[in-house]
Short mmCIF file of C-alpha atoms in Angstrom, two decimals:
data_model
loop_
_atom_site.label_atom_id
_atom_site.label_comp_id
_atom_site.label_asym_id
_atom_site.label_seq_id
_atom_site.Cartn_x
_atom_site.Cartn_y
_atom_site.Cartn_z
CA MET D 1 -42.89 8.75 -46.46
CA ASP D 2 -45.04 6.98 -49.04
CA ILE D 3 -47.78 4.75 -47.67
CA THR D 4 -49.67 2.99 -50.45
CA ASP D 5 -52.22 0.20 -50.13
CA ASN D 6 -50.68 -3.24 -50.51
CA ARG D 7 -51.45 -6.74 -49.27
CA ARG D 8 -48.96 -6.65 -46.40
CA LEU D 9 -50.11 -3.35 -44.94
CA ASN D 10 -53.72 -3.15 -43.83
CA LEU D 11 -54.62 0.29 -42.49
CA THR D 12 -58.22 0.81 -41.48
CA ASP D 13 -60.04 3.12 -39.10
CA SER D 14 -57.37 5.52 -37.81
CA LEU D 15 -53.71 6.41 -38.24
CA LYS D 16 -51.57 8.63 -36.03
CA ILE D 17 -48.18 9.94 -37.20
CA GLU D 18 -46.35 11.76 -34.42
CA GLY D 19 -42.90 13.05 -33.59
CA PHE D 20 -41.10 12.46 -36.89
CA GLU D 21 -39.12 15.70 -36.70
CA ASN D 22 -37.17 15.17 -39.95
CA LEU D 23 -40.13 13.99 -42.04
CA LYS D 24 -40.68 16.34 -45.00
CA ARG D 25 -43.42 14.66 -47.08
CA ILE D 26 -46.29 12.27 -46.51
CA ARG D 27 -48.21 10.49 -49.26
CA ILE D 28 -51.04 8.20 -48.22
CA LYS D 29 -52.98 6.41 -50.94
CA LYS D 30 -55.87 3.94 -51.15
CA PHE D 31 -56.71 3.08 -47.56
CA LYS D 32 -59.97 2.84 -45.69
CA LEU D 33 -59.02 5.38 -43.07
CA ILE D 34 -61.70 7.26 -41.18
CA SER D 35 -59.35 9.39 -39.11
CA LEU D 36 -55.82 10.71 -39.69
CA GLU D 37 -53.83 12.62 -37.09
CA ILE D 38 -50.42 14.15 -37.80
CA ARG D 39 -48.62 15.80 -34.87
CA ASN D 40 -45.26 17.37 -34.12
CA CYS D 41 -43.56 16.78 -37.46
CA SER D 42 -41.79 20.13 -37.56
CA GLN D 43 -40.11 19.75 -40.98
CA LEU D 44 -43.21 18.46 -42.77
CA ASN D 45 -44.06 20.68 -45.75
CA GLU D 46 -46.25 18.45 -47.94
CA ILE D 47 -49.20 16.14 -47.31
CA ASN D 48 -50.66 14.26 -50.27
CA LEU D 49 -53.81 12.23 -49.58
CA VAL D 50 -55.13 10.19 -52.50
CA GLU D 51 -58.22 7.97 -52.71
CA LEU D 52 -59.23 7.95 -49.07
CA PRO D 53 -62.98 7.64 -49.68
CA ILE D 54 -64.19 7.42 -46.08
CA LEU D 55 -61.80 9.84 -44.38
CA THR D 56 -63.96 12.10 -42.21
CA SER D 57 -61.46 13.48 -39.71
CA LEU D 58 -58.08 15.10 -40.36
CA SER D 59 -56.04 16.76 -37.63
CA VAL D 60 -52.65 18.38 -38.24
CA THR D 61 -50.93 20.13 -35.31
CA GLY D 62 -47.38 21.14 -34.47
CA CYS D 63 -46.26 21.01 -38.12
CA SER D 64 -44.97 24.55 -38.48
CA ASN D 65 -43.70 24.24 -42.09
CA LEU D 66 -47.16 23.57 -43.53
#
């Protein structure tokens, strides 16, 4: 999953990604997120966070391949 800042997608404040059991990679770039929560993505083995200047809270649980 690649989530990159664009005009159609406006992510601010918080983002929760949960229950994507077949998700293997997440790349999140250039958003004004304060909080990111990733839960129960059992196949996830890579998280790439780029240019998230105000991110202060990151929670990753139930992602056993990390």
